[in-house]
Structure formats: C-alpha cells, structure tokens
C-alpha cells in the first residue's frame, strides 16, 4: 500500500513531520510538495529542522491567484497520481494545496484522507473556509482534531466518515518544546529579558486593506512593551505597496521563523497577537495569552478556556483585550496529548483495509 501526502504551505510541513514518521513505519509513504510556499524560510527550513524526508515530487507551482494556483496544482497532481497509483492520498488542513489534492484524487477514485477535518469559522469570505468545507465533502475519511470538529462534521452529514484523532500539531509542539528547552532565540536576546509580545499577521483580511493594517499596527504600538512582528512576505509586500512602515516605535520586525525558533520565541514572549490558527493554539498549549486579530476562530476552545480573545473588529483595543484575559489555570487538553499521529495513521490504515 502506498500513501501519498500532499503539502505545500508552512503549517502543512509541520503536520507532515509526525505523520511521515508514523506512516513510513507501517506502509510506503511518499511526499508531494506543490510549491505553494517556496522561499527557503517558508519551506526548506521546516524540512531541515523537523527531519522531514525530502519530497519525492516538487511541483513548483509558486504564487498566483486562487484559481490559477489551484488549477496548476490540480493538473500536475493528476499526473503524479496517475504515475504513482497511490492507495490513498492524505491532505492536510485548509490551503489551496489541500483542496487541489483532494479534488484531483477524488476524481480519480483514489481514497482521500483529510487530516484536521471539521474545522469551521462559518466565515465564507475566508479562502480557508471554502477549502476545508469542499475538502471534507470530497474525503473518504475525515480525521478530526476536536470534539467540536466532530460535531461540525456530523451537522453536515459526514459523521459516518469521521473519526476523532486529536491534533497532530500538539505532537510536534511538545516534541520541539522539549528539544529547545534551555536555549534562547537570538531574536529574543534583543529584548534583554524584558517582556515582549510576539506577533504575526498574514491573512488577506488584515494585510490587504491599508487602513485596517495601520489600525492593527497602532493597536500593537499601544501595548505596554515592545512587539516582535514576524513578517510574512505577503505582509511585507502589501505594507510596502501601501507605503506603511512596519518597523516603528514599539515594533521590531523579523523574517518568519523556523519552527524551533518560533517555539523558543513563544516561550520567551509574554503574550501573542496573531491571525494564525496554528499560533493561537500553540499559545494556548504553552499558556501564553493571545489576542487573535480576526472576527472568528476555528479554535474556540482557546477562548472558552480563557487564553484567547478576538479583536477582529477592534484592533485599537488589542492592549485592553490582552489585559482583560482571564488566563485561568486549566488542565483541559482539547487538542490531544501529543500522540495523534499514531492514532491518525492507525485510522487511515484500518479504513483502507475495511474498504
Ligand atoms: C497560505 C494559506 C493559509 C495558511 C498560510 C500559512 C491558502 C489560501 N492560504 O496563506 O491558509 O494559513 O498559507 O502561512 O492556501 N509568498 C512569498 N513566498 C512564499 C510564499 C508566499 O513571497 O514562499 C507571498 C506571495 O506574494 C504570495 C503571498 O505570499 O502571493 C501569499 O501566499 P499564499 O500561499 O497564496 O497564501 P498565504 O498567505 O501564505
């Protein structure tokens, strides 16, 4: 049995790391990289630092509009699947690479396995929401990270194809946290032990509207301490085009970090401001208070448990919202205990045996 994992963007490389380990000990596993992310610090660094095997196929699709990018992937993935005859295709999360791979496979009658299925923001303006809804419905097996994701899948008539496995990001996070213990990120040294906020922004809703971007930056400047803003290439490009300075009093920018360095920074930081789904969850798992610069989130458990809050419509209130977070100590583990990859691999292989 050969299973092909298709990845293309940063968070998918992180999720691939434990899945590649779990699957390659039990079946033939190969990796296709669509090339959606291509800068070395958006791609290669994850393969190097997380010990992920080099992709067997690299499609080099690069950046383009949603339709053009997804279409290029679809065309090339179909050829790879035709040549490789996989027994199943495993797709991750909610990017354009996820949708293209699910669509290419389902049309070829290849079983589709979706890791991180069932998340919903119920915001139809988000490209990820289109991608995840369509991918879940094209999938033969929906591997859900949380009880809430299972509930969402059941509401859409997908209960019989769904299984709760936990969140594979927790596996990676706990492993890397233990590995980096006692080491310091060079970027954190800049703050000389003083409290700082770690920030990331990459969602089009935040980066592509100059007035909103300026409001968010002012909201960050109003925080008590300095902010380290890890700037996604999209953020840098959009800010430059709009004549908006990212580096300004109270804000220091740096390029996106590799995963171990991100976790070092998160451990060193006092608080987090982000529009990333992954970072909201990582902040919760390491108990760092987080303000999410969106109007909705798929990871509502982080809010219910008192460690995350939404400031989507009120970027000026980032500081006030951070100050008001309850930060209630909790032993709850809504994202699993770090053993999800083994459970997901088992669920995938047994569903294929039953088919
Ligand atoms: C993509 C995913 C998003 C995910 C994010 C993680 C979609 C629709 N979006 O968003 O769900 O949260 O990845 O980071 O699939 N660029 C570079 N170098 C790169 C990659 C991108 O310069 O290596 C620039 C290009 O200008 C590109 C822009 O960033 O147009 C956006 O990249 P894209 O992959 O389309 O979306 P992300 O915002 O990264």
PDB file of N, CA, C and O and ligand atoms in Angstrom, residues 9-11 36-40 42-43 63-64 66 69 94-97 127-128 131 202-204 232-234 237 277, ligand 1:
ATOM      1  N   UNK A   9       2.221  24.350   2.068  1.00  0.00           N
ATOM      2  CA  UNK A   9       2.366  25.598   2.833  1.00  0.00           C
ATOM      3  C   UNK A   9       2.856  25.296   4.244  1.00  0.00           C
ATOM      4  O   UNK A   9       2.675  24.185   4.748  1.00  0.00           O
ATOM      5  N   UNK A  10       3.470  26.309   4.843  1.00  0.00           N
ATOM      6  CA  UNK A  10       4.137  26.164   6.146  1.00  0.00           C
ATOM      7  C   UNK A  10       3.477  25.233   7.162  1.00  0.00           C
ATOM      8  O   UNK A  10       4.110  24.294   7.632  1.00  0.00           O
ATOM      9  N   UNK A  11       2.205  25.513   7.543  1.00  0.00           N
ATOM     10  CA  UNK A  11       1.644  24.673   8.608  1.00  0.00           C
ATOM     11  C   UNK A  11       1.531  23.200   8.212  1.00  0.00           C
ATOM     12  O   UNK A  11       1.521  22.314   9.066  1.00  0.00           O
ATOM     13  N   UNK A  36       3.500  25.709  -3.204  1.00  0.00           N
ATOM     14  CA  UNK A  36       2.726  26.917  -2.848  1.00  0.00           C
ATOM     15  C   UNK A  36       3.603  27.882  -2.055  1.00  0.00           C
ATOM     16  O   UNK A  36       3.595  29.086  -2.301  1.00  0.00           O
ATOM     17  N   UNK A  37       4.328  27.370  -1.060  1.00  0.00           N
ATOM     18  CA  UNK A  37       5.348  28.165  -0.371  1.00  0.00           C
ATOM     19  C   UNK A  37       6.711  27.710  -0.868  1.00  0.00           C
ATOM     20  O   UNK A  37       6.965  26.515  -0.993  1.00  0.00           O
ATOM     21  N   UNK A  38       7.569  28.674  -1.165  1.00  0.00           N
ATOM     22  CA  UNK A  38       8.816  28.345  -1.877  1.00  0.00           C
ATOM     23  C   UNK A  38      10.034  29.070  -1.312  1.00  0.00           C
ATOM     24  O   UNK A  38      11.148  28.621  -1.501  1.00  0.00           O
ATOM     25  N   UNK A  39       9.866  30.212  -0.626  1.00  0.00           N
ATOM     26  CA  UNK A  39      11.036  30.870  -0.038  1.00  0.00           C
ATOM     27  C   UNK A  39      11.672  29.896   0.951  1.00  0.00           C
ATOM     28  O   UNK A  39      10.946  29.188   1.665  1.00  0.00           O
ATOM     29  N   UNK A  40      13.007  29.894   1.043  1.00  0.00           N
ATOM     30  CA  UNK A  40      13.636  28.920   1.949  1.00  0.00           C
ATOM     31  C   UNK A  40      13.092  28.998   3.381  1.00  0.00           C
ATOM     32  O   UNK A  40      12.862  27.970   4.014  1.00  0.00           O
ATOM     33  N   UNK A  42      10.182  29.784   4.279  1.00  0.00           N
ATOM     34  CA  UNK A  42       8.768  29.388   4.325  1.00  0.00           C
ATOM     35  C   UNK A  42       8.633  27.888   4.046  1.00  0.00           C
ATOM     36  O   UNK A  42       7.533  27.334   4.120  1.00  0.00           O
ATOM     37  N   UNK A  43       9.735  27.229   3.634  1.00  0.00           N
ATOM     38  CA  UNK A  43       9.618  25.836   3.201  1.00  0.00           C
ATOM     39  C   UNK A  43      10.802  24.976   3.651  1.00  0.00           C
ATOM     40  O   UNK A  43      10.681  24.200   4.598  1.00  0.00           O
ATOM     41  N   UNK A  63       3.325  31.273  -6.498  1.00  0.00           N
ATOM     42  CA  UNK A  63       2.168  32.113  -6.159  1.00  0.00           C
ATOM     43  C   UNK A  63       1.379  32.479  -7.411  1.00  0.00           C
ATOM     44  O   UNK A  63       1.953  32.638  -8.487  1.00  0.00           O
ATOM     45  N   UNK A  64       0.079  32.624  -7.244  1.00  0.00           N
ATOM     46  CA  UNK A  64      -0.813  33.069  -8.328  1.00  0.00           C
ATOM     47  C   UNK A  64      -2.171  33.340  -7.697  1.00  0.00           C
ATOM     48  O   UNK A  64      -2.344  33.139  -6.491  1.00  0.00           O
ATOM     49  N   UNK A  66      -6.052  32.554  -6.713  1.00  0.00           N
ATOM     50  CA  UNK A  66      -6.544  31.272  -6.175  1.00  0.00           C
ATOM     51  C   UNK A  66      -6.847  30.265  -7.287  1.00  0.00           C
ATOM     52  O   UNK A  66      -6.440  29.115  -7.227  1.00  0.00           O
ATOM     53  N   UNK A  69      -3.606  29.191  -9.214  1.00  0.00           N
ATOM     54  CA  UNK A  69      -2.729  28.359  -8.378  1.00  0.00           C
ATOM     55  C   UNK A  69      -3.338  26.965  -8.176  1.00  0.00           C
ATOM     56  O   UNK A  69      -2.671  25.940  -8.356  1.00  0.00           O
ATOM     57  N   UNK A  94      -6.196  23.288   5.309  1.00  0.00           N
ATOM     58  CA  UNK A  94      -7.208  24.038   4.559  1.00  0.00           C
ATOM     59  C   UNK A  94      -6.626  25.002   3.530  1.00  0.00           C
ATOM     60  O   UNK A  94      -7.207  26.041   3.246  1.00  0.00           O
ATOM     61  N   UNK A  95      -5.477  24.681   2.974  1.00  0.00           N
ATOM     62  CA  UNK A  95      -4.899  25.610   1.993  1.00  0.00           C
ATOM     63  C   UNK A  95      -5.341  25.227   0.580  1.00  0.00           C
ATOM     64  O   UNK A  95      -5.987  24.191   0.371  1.00  0.00           O
ATOM     65  N   UNK A  96      -4.924  26.033  -0.384  1.00  0.00           N
ATOM     66  CA  UNK A  96      -5.241  25.696  -1.771  1.00  0.00           C
ATOM     67  C   UNK A  96      -4.619  24.353  -2.160  1.00  0.00           C
ATOM     68  O   UNK A  96      -5.177  23.618  -2.981  1.00  0.00           O
ATOM     69  N   UNK A  97      -3.469  24.025  -1.576  1.00  0.00           N
ATOM     70  CA  UNK A  97      -2.841  22.720  -1.861  1.00  0.00           C
ATOM     71  C   UNK A  97      -3.736  21.576  -1.375  1.00  0.00           C
ATOM     72  O   UNK A  97      -3.805  20.514  -2.016  1.00  0.00           O
ATOM     73  N   UNK A 127     -10.720  32.219   2.338  1.00  0.00           N
ATOM     74  CA  UNK A 127     -10.402  31.147   1.378  1.00  0.00           C
ATOM     75  C   UNK A 127     -10.284  29.790   2.063  1.00  0.00           C
ATOM     76  O   UNK A 127     -10.665  28.768   1.494  1.00  0.00           O
ATOM     77  N   UNK A 128      -9.790  29.788   3.302  1.00  0.00           N
ATOM     78  CA  UNK A 128      -9.614  28.507   4.006  1.00  0.00           C
ATOM     79  C   UNK A 128     -10.961  27.836   4.278  1.00  0.00           C
ATOM     80  O   UNK A 128     -11.041  26.611   4.329  1.00  0.00           O
ATOM     81  N   UNK A 131     -11.981  26.029   1.245  1.00  0.00           N
ATOM     82  CA  UNK A 131     -11.115  24.862   1.053  1.00  0.00           C
ATOM     83  C   UNK A 131     -11.481  23.728   2.003  1.00  0.00           C
ATOM     84  O   UNK A 131     -11.548  22.563   1.607  1.00  0.00           O
ATOM     85  N   UNK A 202      -0.839  37.510   8.548  1.00  0.00           N
ATOM     86  CA  UNK A 202      -0.699  37.129   7.145  1.00  0.00           C
ATOM     87  C   UNK A 202      -2.027  37.016   6.406  1.00  0.00           C
ATOM     88  O   UNK A 202      -2.042  36.874   5.189  1.00  0.00           O
ATOM     89  N   UNK A 203      -3.143  37.092   7.126  1.00  0.00           N
ATOM     90  CA  UNK A 203      -4.443  36.906   6.449  1.00  0.00           C
ATOM     91  C   UNK A 203      -4.728  38.084   5.531  1.00  0.00           C
ATOM     92  O   UNK A 203      -4.569  39.248   5.957  1.00  0.00           O
ATOM     93  N   UNK A 204      -5.220  37.807   4.309  1.00  0.00           N
ATOM     94  CA  UNK A 204      -5.542  38.910   3.392  1.00  0.00           C
ATOM     95  C   UNK A 204      -6.448  39.963   4.040  1.00  0.00           C
ATOM     96  O   UNK A 204      -6.278  41.161   3.800  1.00  0.00           O
ATOM     97  N   UNK A 232       5.436  37.864   7.437  1.00  0.00           N
ATOM     98  CA  UNK A 232       5.177  37.016   6.271  1.00  0.00           C
ATOM     99  C   UNK A 232       5.462  37.855   5.012  1.00  0.00           C
ATOM    100  O   UNK A 232       5.212  39.066   5.009  1.00  0.00           O
ATOM    101  N   UNK A 233       5.950  37.212   3.926  1.00  0.00           N
ATOM    102  CA  UNK A 233       6.240  38.004   2.712  1.00  0.00           C
ATOM    103  C   UNK A 233       5.033  38.770   2.192  1.00  0.00           C
ATOM    104  O   UNK A 233       5.177  39.872   1.649  1.00  0.00           O
ATOM    105  N   UNK A 234       3.856  38.210   2.369  1.00  0.00           N
ATOM    106  CA  UNK A 234       2.652  38.932   1.907  1.00  0.00           C
ATOM    107  C   UNK A 234       2.495  40.248   2.681  1.00  0.00           C
ATOM    108  O   UNK A 234       2.158  41.287   2.114  1.00  0.00           O
ATOM    109  N   UNK A 237       5.047  42.769   1.466  1.00  0.00           N
ATOM    110  CA  UNK A 237       4.725  43.277   0.127  1.00  0.00           C
ATOM    111  C   UNK A 237       3.556  44.264   0.187  1.00  0.00           C
ATOM    112  O   UNK A 237       3.600  45.342  -0.420  1.00  0.00           O
ATOM    113  N   UNK A 277      -4.033  30.490  12.759  1.00  0.00           N
ATOM    114  CA  UNK A 277      -4.744  29.468  13.534  1.00  0.00           C
ATOM    115  C   UNK A 277      -3.777  28.675  14.385  1.00  0.00           C
ATOM    116  O   UNK A 277      -4.017  28.431  15.574  1.00  0.00           O
TER     117      UNK A 277
HETATM  118  C1  LIG B   1      -1.410  30.233   2.904  1.00  0.00           C
HETATM  119  C2  LIG B   1      -2.776  29.582   3.114  1.00  0.00           C
HETATM  120  C3  LIG B   1      -3.249  29.879   4.530  1.00  0.00           C
HETATM  121  C4  LIG B   1      -2.202  29.488   5.560  1.00  0.00           C
HETATM  122  C5  LIG B   1      -0.874  30.145   5.210  1.00  0.00           C
HETATM  123  C6  LIG B   1       0.223  29.736   6.167  1.00  0.00           C
HETATM  124  C7  LIG B   1      -4.293  29.459   1.174  1.00  0.00           C
HETATM  125  C8  LIG B   1      -5.469  30.089   0.502  1.00  0.00           C
HETATM  126  N1  LIG B   1      -3.779  30.151   2.202  1.00  0.00           N
HETATM  127  O1  LIG B   1      -1.597  31.635   3.040  1.00  0.00           O
HETATM  128  O2  LIG B   1      -4.418  29.118   4.775  1.00  0.00           O
HETATM  129  O3  LIG B   1      -2.626  29.924   6.827  1.00  0.00           O
HETATM  130  O4  LIG B   1      -0.509  29.755   3.879  1.00  0.00           O
HETATM  131  O5  LIG B   1       1.370  30.528   6.022  1.00  0.00           O
HETATM  132  O6  LIG B   1      -3.891  28.402   0.765  1.00  0.00           O
HETATM  133  N2  LIG B   1       4.814  34.412  -0.773  1.00  0.00           N
HETATM  134  C9  LIG B   1       6.180  34.548  -0.897  1.00  0.00           C
HETATM  135  N3  LIG B   1       6.954  33.447  -0.663  1.00  0.00           N
HETATM  136  C10 LIG B   1       6.443  32.233  -0.331  1.00  0.00           C
HETATM  137  C11 LIG B   1       5.038  32.111  -0.220  1.00  0.00           C
HETATM  138  C12 LIG B   1       4.243  33.205  -0.430  1.00  0.00           C
HETATM  139  O7  LIG B   1       6.695  35.619  -1.177  1.00  0.00           O
HETATM  140  O8  LIG B   1       7.218  31.266  -0.128  1.00  0.00           O
HETATM  141  C13 LIG B   1       3.959  35.620  -0.962  1.00  0.00           C
HETATM  142  C14 LIG B   1       3.459  35.788  -2.382  1.00  0.00           C
HETATM  143  O9  LIG B   1       3.385  37.149  -2.633  1.00  0.00           O
HETATM  144  C15 LIG B   1       2.063  35.200  -2.305  1.00  0.00           C
HETATM  145  C16 LIG B   1       1.637  35.586  -0.904  1.00  0.00           C
HETATM  146  O10 LIG B   1       2.828  35.490  -0.121  1.00  0.00           O
HETATM  147  O11 LIG B   1       1.199  35.690  -3.279  1.00  0.00           O
HETATM  148  C17 LIG B   1       0.570  34.703  -0.320  1.00  0.00           C
HETATM  149  O12 LIG B   1       0.967  33.317  -0.389  1.00  0.00           O
HETATM  150  P1  LIG B   1      -0.178  32.178  -0.449  1.00  0.00           P
HETATM  151  O13 LIG B   1       0.450  30.853  -0.378  1.00  0.00           O
HETATM  152  O14 LIG B   1      -1.089  32.454  -1.602  1.00  0.00           O
HETATM  153  O15 LIG B   1      -1.023  32.453   0.835  1.00  0.00           O
HETATM  154  P2  LIG B   1      -0.577  32.644   2.355  1.00  0.00           P
HETATM  155  O16 LIG B   1      -0.996  33.998   2.771  1.00  0.00           O
HETATM  156  O17 LIG B   1       0.821  32.233   2.602  1.00  0.00           O
END
